[in-house]
Each structure stands twice: as structure tokens, then as C-alpha cells.
Coordinates of C-alpha atoms in Angstrom, one line a residue:
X193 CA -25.9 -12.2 -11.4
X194 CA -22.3 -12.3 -11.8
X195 CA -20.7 -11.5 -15.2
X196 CA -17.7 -13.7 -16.8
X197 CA -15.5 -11.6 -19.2
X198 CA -13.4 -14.7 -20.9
X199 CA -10.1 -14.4 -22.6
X200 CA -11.4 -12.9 -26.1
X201 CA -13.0 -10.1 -24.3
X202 CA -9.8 -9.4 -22.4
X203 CA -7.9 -9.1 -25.5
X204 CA -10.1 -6.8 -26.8
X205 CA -10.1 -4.7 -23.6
X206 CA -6.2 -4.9 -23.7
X207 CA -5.6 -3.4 -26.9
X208 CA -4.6 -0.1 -25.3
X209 CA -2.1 0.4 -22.3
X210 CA -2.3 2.5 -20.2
X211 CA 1.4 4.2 -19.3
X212 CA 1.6 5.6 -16.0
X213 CA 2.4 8.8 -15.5
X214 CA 4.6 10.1 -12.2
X215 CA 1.9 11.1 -9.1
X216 CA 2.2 13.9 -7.4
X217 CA 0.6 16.6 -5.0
X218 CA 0.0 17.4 -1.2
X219 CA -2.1 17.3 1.7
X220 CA -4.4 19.6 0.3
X221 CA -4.8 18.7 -3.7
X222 CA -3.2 16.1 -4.9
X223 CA -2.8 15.1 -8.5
X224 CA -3.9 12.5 -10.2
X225 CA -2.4 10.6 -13.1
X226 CA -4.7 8.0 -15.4
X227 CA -3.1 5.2 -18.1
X228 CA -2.5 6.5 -21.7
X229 CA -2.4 4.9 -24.4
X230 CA 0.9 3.3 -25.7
X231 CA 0.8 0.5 -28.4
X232 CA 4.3 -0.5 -28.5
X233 CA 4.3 -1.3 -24.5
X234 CA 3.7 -4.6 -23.4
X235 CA 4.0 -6.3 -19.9
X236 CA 4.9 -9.8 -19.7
X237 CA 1.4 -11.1 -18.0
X238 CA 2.2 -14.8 -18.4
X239 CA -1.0 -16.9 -18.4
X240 CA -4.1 -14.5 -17.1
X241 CA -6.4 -15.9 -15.0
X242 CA -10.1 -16.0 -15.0
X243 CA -11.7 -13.0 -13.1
X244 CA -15.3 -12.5 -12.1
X245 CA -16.7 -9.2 -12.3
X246 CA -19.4 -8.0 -10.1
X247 CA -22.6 -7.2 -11.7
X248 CA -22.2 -3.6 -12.6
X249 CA -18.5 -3.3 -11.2
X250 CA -16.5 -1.2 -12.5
X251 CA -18.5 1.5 -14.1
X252 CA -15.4 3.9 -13.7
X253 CA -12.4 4.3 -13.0
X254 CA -10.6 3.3 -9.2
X255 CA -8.4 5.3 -7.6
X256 CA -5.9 3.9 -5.7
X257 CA -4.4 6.3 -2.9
X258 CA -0.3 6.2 -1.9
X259 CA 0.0 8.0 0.9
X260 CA 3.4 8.8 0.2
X261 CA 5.3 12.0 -1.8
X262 CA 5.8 10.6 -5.5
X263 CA 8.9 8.8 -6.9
X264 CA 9.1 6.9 -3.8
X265 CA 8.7 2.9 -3.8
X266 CA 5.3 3.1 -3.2
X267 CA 4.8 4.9 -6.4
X268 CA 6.7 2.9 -8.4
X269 CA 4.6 -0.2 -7.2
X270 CA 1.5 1.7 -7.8
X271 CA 2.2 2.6 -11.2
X272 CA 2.9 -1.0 -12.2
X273 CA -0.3 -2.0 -10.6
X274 CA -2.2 0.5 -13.0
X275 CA -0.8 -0.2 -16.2
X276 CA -1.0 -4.4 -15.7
X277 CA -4.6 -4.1 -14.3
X278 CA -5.5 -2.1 -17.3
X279 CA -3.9 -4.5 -19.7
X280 CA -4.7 -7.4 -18.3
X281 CA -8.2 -6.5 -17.8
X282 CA -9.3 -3.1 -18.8
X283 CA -9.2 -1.9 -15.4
X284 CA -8.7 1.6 -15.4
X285 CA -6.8 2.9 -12.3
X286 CA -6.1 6.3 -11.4
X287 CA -3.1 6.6 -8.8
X288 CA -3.4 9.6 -6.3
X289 CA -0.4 10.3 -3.9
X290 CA -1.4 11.8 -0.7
X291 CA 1.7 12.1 1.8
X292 CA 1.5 13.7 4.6
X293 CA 2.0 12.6 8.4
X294 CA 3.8 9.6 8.0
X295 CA 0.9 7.9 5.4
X296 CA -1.5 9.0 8.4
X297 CA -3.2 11.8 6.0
X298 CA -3.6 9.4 2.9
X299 CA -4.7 6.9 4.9
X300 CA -7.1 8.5 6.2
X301 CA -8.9 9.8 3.2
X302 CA -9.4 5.9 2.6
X303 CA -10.4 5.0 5.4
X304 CA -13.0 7.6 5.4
X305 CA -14.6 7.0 2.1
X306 CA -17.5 5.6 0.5
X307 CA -16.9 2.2 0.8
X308 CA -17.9 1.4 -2.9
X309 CA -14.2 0.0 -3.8
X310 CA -13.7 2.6 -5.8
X311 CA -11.0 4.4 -3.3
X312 CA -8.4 1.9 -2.2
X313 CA -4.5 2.5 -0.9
X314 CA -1.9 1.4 -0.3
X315 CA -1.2 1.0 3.3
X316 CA 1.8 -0.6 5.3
X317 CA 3.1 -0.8 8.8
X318 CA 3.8 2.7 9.0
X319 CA 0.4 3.3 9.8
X320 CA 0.0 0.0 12.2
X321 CA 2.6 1.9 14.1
X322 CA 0.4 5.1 14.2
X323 CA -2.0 3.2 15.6
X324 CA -0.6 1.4 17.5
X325 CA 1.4 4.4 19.4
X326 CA -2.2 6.5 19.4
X327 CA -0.5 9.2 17.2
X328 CA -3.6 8.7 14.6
X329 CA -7.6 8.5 15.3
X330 CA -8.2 4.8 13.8
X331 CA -8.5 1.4 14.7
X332 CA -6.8 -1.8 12.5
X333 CA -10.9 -3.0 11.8
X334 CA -11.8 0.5 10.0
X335 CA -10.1 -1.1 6.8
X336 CA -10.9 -4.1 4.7
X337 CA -7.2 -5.6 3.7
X338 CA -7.3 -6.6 -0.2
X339 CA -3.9 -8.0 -1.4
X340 CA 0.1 -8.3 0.2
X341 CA 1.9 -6.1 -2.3
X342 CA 5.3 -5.8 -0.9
X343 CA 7.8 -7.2 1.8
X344 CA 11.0 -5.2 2.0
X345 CA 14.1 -6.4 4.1
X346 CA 15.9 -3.3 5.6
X347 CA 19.3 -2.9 4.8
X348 CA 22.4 -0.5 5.6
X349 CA 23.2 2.1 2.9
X350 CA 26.3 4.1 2.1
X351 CA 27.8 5.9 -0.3
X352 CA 29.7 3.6 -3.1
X353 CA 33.8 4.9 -2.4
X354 CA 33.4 6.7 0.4
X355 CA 34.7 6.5 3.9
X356 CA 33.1 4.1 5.5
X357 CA 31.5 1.4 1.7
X358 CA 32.0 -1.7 4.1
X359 CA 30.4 -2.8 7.3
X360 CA 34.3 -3.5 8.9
X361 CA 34.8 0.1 8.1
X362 CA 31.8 1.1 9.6
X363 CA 31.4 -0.5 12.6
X364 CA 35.5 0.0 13.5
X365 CA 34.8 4.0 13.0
X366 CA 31.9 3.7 15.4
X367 CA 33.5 2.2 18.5
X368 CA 36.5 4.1 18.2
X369 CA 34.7 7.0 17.8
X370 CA 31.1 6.9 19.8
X371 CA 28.7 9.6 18.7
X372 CA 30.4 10.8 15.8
X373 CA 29.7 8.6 13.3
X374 CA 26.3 9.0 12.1
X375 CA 23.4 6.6 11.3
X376 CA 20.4 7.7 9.6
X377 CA 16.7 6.8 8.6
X378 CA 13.5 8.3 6.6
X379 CA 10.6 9.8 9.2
X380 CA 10.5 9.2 12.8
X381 CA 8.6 6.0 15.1
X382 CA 8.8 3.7 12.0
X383 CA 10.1 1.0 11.4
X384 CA 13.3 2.4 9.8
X385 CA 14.0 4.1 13.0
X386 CA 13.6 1.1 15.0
X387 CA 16.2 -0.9 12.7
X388 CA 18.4 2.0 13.3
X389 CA 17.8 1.7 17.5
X390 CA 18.2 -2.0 17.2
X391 CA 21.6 -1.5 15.7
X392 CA 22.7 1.1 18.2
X393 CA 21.7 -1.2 20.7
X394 CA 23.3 -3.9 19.4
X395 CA 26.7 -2.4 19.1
X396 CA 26.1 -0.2 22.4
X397 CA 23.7 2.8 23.4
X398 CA 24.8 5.8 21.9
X399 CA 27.8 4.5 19.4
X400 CA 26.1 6.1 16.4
X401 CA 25.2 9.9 15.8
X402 CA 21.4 9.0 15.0
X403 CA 19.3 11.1 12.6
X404 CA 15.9 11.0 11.4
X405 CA 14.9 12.7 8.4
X406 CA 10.8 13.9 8.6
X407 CA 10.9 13.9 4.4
X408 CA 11.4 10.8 3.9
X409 CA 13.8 8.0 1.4
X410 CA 14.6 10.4 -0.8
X411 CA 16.3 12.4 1.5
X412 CA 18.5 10.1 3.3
X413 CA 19.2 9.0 -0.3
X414 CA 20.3 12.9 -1.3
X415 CA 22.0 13.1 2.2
X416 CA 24.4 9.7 1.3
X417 CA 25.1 11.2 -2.1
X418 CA 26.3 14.5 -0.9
X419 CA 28.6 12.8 1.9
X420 CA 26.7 14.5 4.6
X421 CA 25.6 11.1 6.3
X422 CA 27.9 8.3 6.9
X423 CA 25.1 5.1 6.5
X424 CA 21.3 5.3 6.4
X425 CA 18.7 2.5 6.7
X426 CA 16.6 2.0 3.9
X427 CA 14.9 -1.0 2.1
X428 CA 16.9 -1.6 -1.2
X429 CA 13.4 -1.2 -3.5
X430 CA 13.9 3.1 -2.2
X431 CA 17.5 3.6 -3.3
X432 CA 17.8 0.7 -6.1
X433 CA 18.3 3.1 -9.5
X434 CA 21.6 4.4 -7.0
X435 CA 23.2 1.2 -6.2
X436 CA 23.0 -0.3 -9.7
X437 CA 24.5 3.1 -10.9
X438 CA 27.1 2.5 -8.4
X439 CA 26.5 5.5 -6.0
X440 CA 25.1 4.0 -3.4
X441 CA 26.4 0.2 -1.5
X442 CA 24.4 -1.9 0.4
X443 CA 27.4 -2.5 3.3
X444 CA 24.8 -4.8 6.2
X445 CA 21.3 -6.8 5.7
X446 CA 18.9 -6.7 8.7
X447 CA 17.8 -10.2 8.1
X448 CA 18.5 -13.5 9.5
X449 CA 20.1 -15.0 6.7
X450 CA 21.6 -12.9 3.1
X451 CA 19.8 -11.5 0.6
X452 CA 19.1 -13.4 -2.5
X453 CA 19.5 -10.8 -4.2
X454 CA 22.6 -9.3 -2.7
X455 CA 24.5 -12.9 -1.9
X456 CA 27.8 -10.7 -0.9
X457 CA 26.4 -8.5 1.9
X458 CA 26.8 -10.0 5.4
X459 CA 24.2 -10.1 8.1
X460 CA 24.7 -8.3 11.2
X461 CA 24.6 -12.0 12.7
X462 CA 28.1 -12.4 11.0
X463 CA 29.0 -9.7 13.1
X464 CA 27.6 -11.4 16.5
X465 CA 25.4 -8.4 16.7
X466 CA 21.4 -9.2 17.4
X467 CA 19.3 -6.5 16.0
X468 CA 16.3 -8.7 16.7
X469 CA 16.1 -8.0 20.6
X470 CA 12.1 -8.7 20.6
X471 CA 12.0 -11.1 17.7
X472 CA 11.5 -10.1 14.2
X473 CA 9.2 -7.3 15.0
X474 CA 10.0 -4.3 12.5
X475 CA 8.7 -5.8 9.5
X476 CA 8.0 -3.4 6.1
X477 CA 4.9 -4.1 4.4
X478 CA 2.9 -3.0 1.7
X479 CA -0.6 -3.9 1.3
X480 CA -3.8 -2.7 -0.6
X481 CA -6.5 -2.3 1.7
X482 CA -9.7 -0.3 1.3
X483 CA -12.7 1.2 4.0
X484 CA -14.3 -1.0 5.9
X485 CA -17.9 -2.5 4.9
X486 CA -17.1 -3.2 1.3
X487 CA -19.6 -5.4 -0.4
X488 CA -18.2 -8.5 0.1
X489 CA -18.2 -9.7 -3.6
X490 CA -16.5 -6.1 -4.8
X491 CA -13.6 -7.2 -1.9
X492 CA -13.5 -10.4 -3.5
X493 CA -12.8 -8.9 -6.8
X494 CA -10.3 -6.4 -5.5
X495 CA -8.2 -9.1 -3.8
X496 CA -8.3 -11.5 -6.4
X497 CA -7.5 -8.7 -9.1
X498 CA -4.5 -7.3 -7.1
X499 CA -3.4 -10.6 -6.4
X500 CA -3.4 -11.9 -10.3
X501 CA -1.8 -8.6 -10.6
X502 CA 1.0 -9.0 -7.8
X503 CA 1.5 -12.7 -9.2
X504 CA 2.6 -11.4 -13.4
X505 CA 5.8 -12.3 -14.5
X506 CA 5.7 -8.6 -15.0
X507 CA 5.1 -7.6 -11.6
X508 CA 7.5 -10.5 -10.0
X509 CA 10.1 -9.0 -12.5
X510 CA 10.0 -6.0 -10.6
X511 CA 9.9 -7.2 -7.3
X512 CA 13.0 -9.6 -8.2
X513 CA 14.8 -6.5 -9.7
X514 CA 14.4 -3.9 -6.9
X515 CA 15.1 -6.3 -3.9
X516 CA 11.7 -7.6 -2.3
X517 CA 9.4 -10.4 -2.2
X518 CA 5.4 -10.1 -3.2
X519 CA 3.5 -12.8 -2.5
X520 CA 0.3 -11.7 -3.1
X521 CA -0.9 -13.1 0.2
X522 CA -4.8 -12.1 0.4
X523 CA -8.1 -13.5 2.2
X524 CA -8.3 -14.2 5.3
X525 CA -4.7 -15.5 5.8
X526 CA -3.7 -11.5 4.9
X527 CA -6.4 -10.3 7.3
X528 CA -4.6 -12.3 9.9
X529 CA -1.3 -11.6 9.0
X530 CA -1.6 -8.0 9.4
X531 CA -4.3 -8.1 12.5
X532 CA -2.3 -11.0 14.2
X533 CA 1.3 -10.6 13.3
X534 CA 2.4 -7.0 11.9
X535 CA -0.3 -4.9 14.2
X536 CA 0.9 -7.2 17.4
X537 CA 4.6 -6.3 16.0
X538 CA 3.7 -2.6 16.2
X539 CA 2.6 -2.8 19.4
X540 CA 5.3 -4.0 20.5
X541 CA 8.0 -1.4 19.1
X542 CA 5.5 1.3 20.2
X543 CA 5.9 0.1 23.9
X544 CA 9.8 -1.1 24.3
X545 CA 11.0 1.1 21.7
X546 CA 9.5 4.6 20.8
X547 CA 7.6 5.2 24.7
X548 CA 11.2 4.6 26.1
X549 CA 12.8 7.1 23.5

């Protein structure tokens, strides 16, 4: 028997917020952090939807892994998630980052839990591309996909002042200058680095100085800052506080046409340069996703819960403010959409990009 909480109870249940605190840890133990109580905190929900509640479900709290270091994007969202699911309907969430091989070691623990729905992540095409290049024992069907967080355009990134804050300057220092100048992403066979290849390509093999840092956003980020790297690739939601402090500039948009948010930043398109050589493979995508085998009325209420979540005025507010969409695609159509469309993508970078590295 299925059990309706209505409005009134959610009120009741939403008389307490819980405040996230930052997530941290390694491989080996990693922390966890569990909403607090703050009165004076509220998130804009808008008009909260009905949501059914399996019989029994929750009895506890769910934690949701990241399989990410903390601070990072993925962390942020996360957080969010946890404090509206717990005001909006006394969800308690507890928000574990796991980083470690590229999300592979996060992932992971997900995929190998009970699948109650009380261990969920946060997954993305990070680990499609694991898969997809055999660099991680798992298959795309050992997950149950919940709820499209996140899609992040990928953008060039410099530092606000420095030598080379436009695209002209950029791209005029590389050709004069071929291997010198240096272009550089997070982690290595992702789809940072193969933005990064597609631009090298575009402009000519071997123009830029490329670099790959193995710790991630927040490095490249550090590296910009300090003048040690001339332009990174990034998606804006990693490096947002620094470009509305006015350290960092968003100087090229890997995307077919500008940013909404960023209406003054040309496309490399303006620049008769195609950095979509095999169609618009080298997508970045966050989605929930839990083990495979969940009870399929617990799924249901994941999705639906994450979605209602994702769809907030709160949650869009965020989104709209750090650079990326979240449509809160979920059902079959996400199951399809990352099976049919971001895995196939994956496969192909894995064969005409990273093998031929």
C-alpha cells in the first residue's frame, strides 16, 4: 500500500533545514556530512508537487555518493540537492565524496551496493568513458539511471588581465608560436581532454603545449591564477566564484551557438575552426543513478524526487547562475539518453580519439 504525505505534512516535515556541510575524504574513508538545522534558511521551492512514498521508504537516511574530491561542481550540486530534498520533503540526505580514479572508485562503491536505494551517486560521462575505453570493470546496465542533474557546455578559461584574456590573443600566439603556448584540462581520457584535442586539431596538430592535470578543476583553476598556464578547458559551473570575482575570463565557448549566459564570448565557429570533427560527441553530464535491480517503485520515487528537486526555482537558480542547464530529464527517455546517446558518444572518443593518442 502506497502512502500519500499531502502538503500539511510537508510543512511540518519542513520546519527544519538541513544546511549542508562541505564533503570530504578519500579512497579509503571518506566523510560524511548530514543537513543541520537552520531556521532562518529558506530555498525558494516554488509550488511542491505531490510525491508518493513507498510503503516503508525512507526509514533512514540516503546517502548519495560524488565520486569527486570536495568543493568541486559536483559537490556544490549535491549539497543543494540535500538541503531542498530535506525541506521540501523531509528527506534526509547524507552526501559522501569518494574521488578517486577519475569517479571510477565512487562509482564503483554504487554500483556495488545493496540495491535498496539507499546508496545512490552522482555519475557522468566520465565514467561512460571508463567504460567505454575498458579502463574500469563495469557495464552501462549495472546502474539504474534516476534523474539528469546537470549539462555543462565546455568553455576556454584564462586568467582575467593576463597575456593572452581574448581568444584573438590566444589563437595569434599559438600559430606564431606552435608548441609553446599551453592548453590545459582536469584528468586525462575525459571529455575535457578531448575538447582540448578537438581544438588542437582544429587549429593544427601540435599548435598548443597540451597538459592534463590528474587532480582535477581545481587545479587547472590554481594553475590559471598563478600564470603558470596560458588557457585551460573547463565547464564555467568549476571556476564560476573566479570569473564573477574577475580572476578568471571565459575567452571561447565549445558550443554551436553563444552562451546565454555569456552572450559576449564567441564560438570557435566564429573563428572557422570545427571542434566537432565527429559530431557533438564530448558531452558533460551529471546524472543520479543508483545499482541495478532497484525495486521498481523505490526508482520511481528516486527519479521523481530528484526530478521535483532538479525542477525548484531554487535549484534552476543555481543552474542559471553557475552556467548550465538541468532539465531534470528522467524515465525511460534518460535511460535512453545516456544508453543511446552519451555511452555511443563515449565510444566513439575512446576509438578516434584516446586509442590514437
Amino acid at each position: 500500500m502506497k502512502v500519500k504525505r499531502t502538503l500539511a505534512l510537508i510543512l511540518v516535515l519542513c520546519l527544519s533545514l538541513g544546511v549542508l556541510s562541505g564533503c570530504g575524504g578519500s579512497t579509503d574513508t571518506p566523510e560524511s556530512t548530514a543537513p543541520e538545522e537552520e531556521a532562518e534558511s529558506k530555498l525558494d521551492l516554488g509550488e511542491i508537487p505531490e510525491l508518493t512514498f513507498p510503503e516503508g521508504f525512507p526509514n533512514k537516511e540516503i546517502t548519495l555518493i560524488v565520486p569527486f574530491a570536495a568543493g568541486g561542481a559536483f559537490d556544490v550540486m549535491a549539497r543543494n540537492v540535500q538541503a531542498i530534498a530535506n525541506q521540501m520533503y523531509g528527506v534526509n540526505i547524507i552526501v559522501n565524496c569518494v574521488s578517486g580514479g577519475g569517479s571510477a572508485v565512487g562509482v564503483t562503491q554504487v554500483l556495488t551496493s545493496n540495491p535498496d536505494g539507499y546508496t545512490i551517486g552522482f555519475g557522468s560521462t566520465s565514467y561512460l568513458g571508463l567504460i567505454a575505453q575498458g579502463q574500469m570493470d563495469a557495464e552501462v546496465d549495472d546502474a539504474d539511471f534516476l534523474c539528469e542533474i546537470s549539462a555543462d557546455p565546455m568553455v576556454l578559461v584564462a586568467k582575467a588581465g593576463g597575456e593572452y584574456d581574448t581568444l584573438d590573443k590566444y589563437l595569434e600566439a599559438a600559430k606564431a608560436n606552435p608548441g609553446t603556448v599551453t592548453l590545459g584540462n582536469p584528468g586525462t581520457n575525459n571529455t575535457n581532454q578531448a575538447t582540448a584535442k578537438f581544438l588542437d586539431m582544429a587549429v593544427g596538430d601540435g599548435t598548443f603545449d597540451m597538459l592534463s592535470y590528474s587532480d582535477g578543476d581545481a587545479r587547472v583553476v590554481t594553475e590559471l591564477l598563478g600564470g603558470h598556464l596560458d588557457a585551460g578547458v573547463l565547464k564555467p559551473n568549476s571556476c564560476m566564484s573566479q570569473i564573477l570575482s574577475g580572476d578568471l575570463v571565459i575567452i571561447g565557448s565549445f558550443t554551436e551557438e553563444r552562451l546565454e549566459s555569456f552572450p559576449d564570448v564567441p564560438t570557435f565557429a566564429e573563428y572557422d575552426l570545427d571542434v566537432f570533427p565527429y559530431g557533438d560527441v564530448a558531452q558533460t553530464v551529471c546524472f543520479a543513478f543508483g545499482p541495478a535491480g532497484l525495486d521498481p517503485e523505490i526508482k520511481t520515487f528516486l527519479s521523481e524526487l530528484l526530478h521535483n528537486i532538479v525542477m525548484t526555482p531554487a535549484f534552476q537558480e543555481l543552474a542559471s547562475t553557475n552556467g548550465f542547464d538541468a532539465p531534470g530529464t528522467y524515465g525511460d527517455e534518460l535511460t535512453t539518453y545516456v544508453t543511446d546517446v552519451l555511452y555511443e558518444g563515449a565510444v566513439v572518443l575512446a576509438e578516434k580519439v584516446f586509442q590514437a593518442a
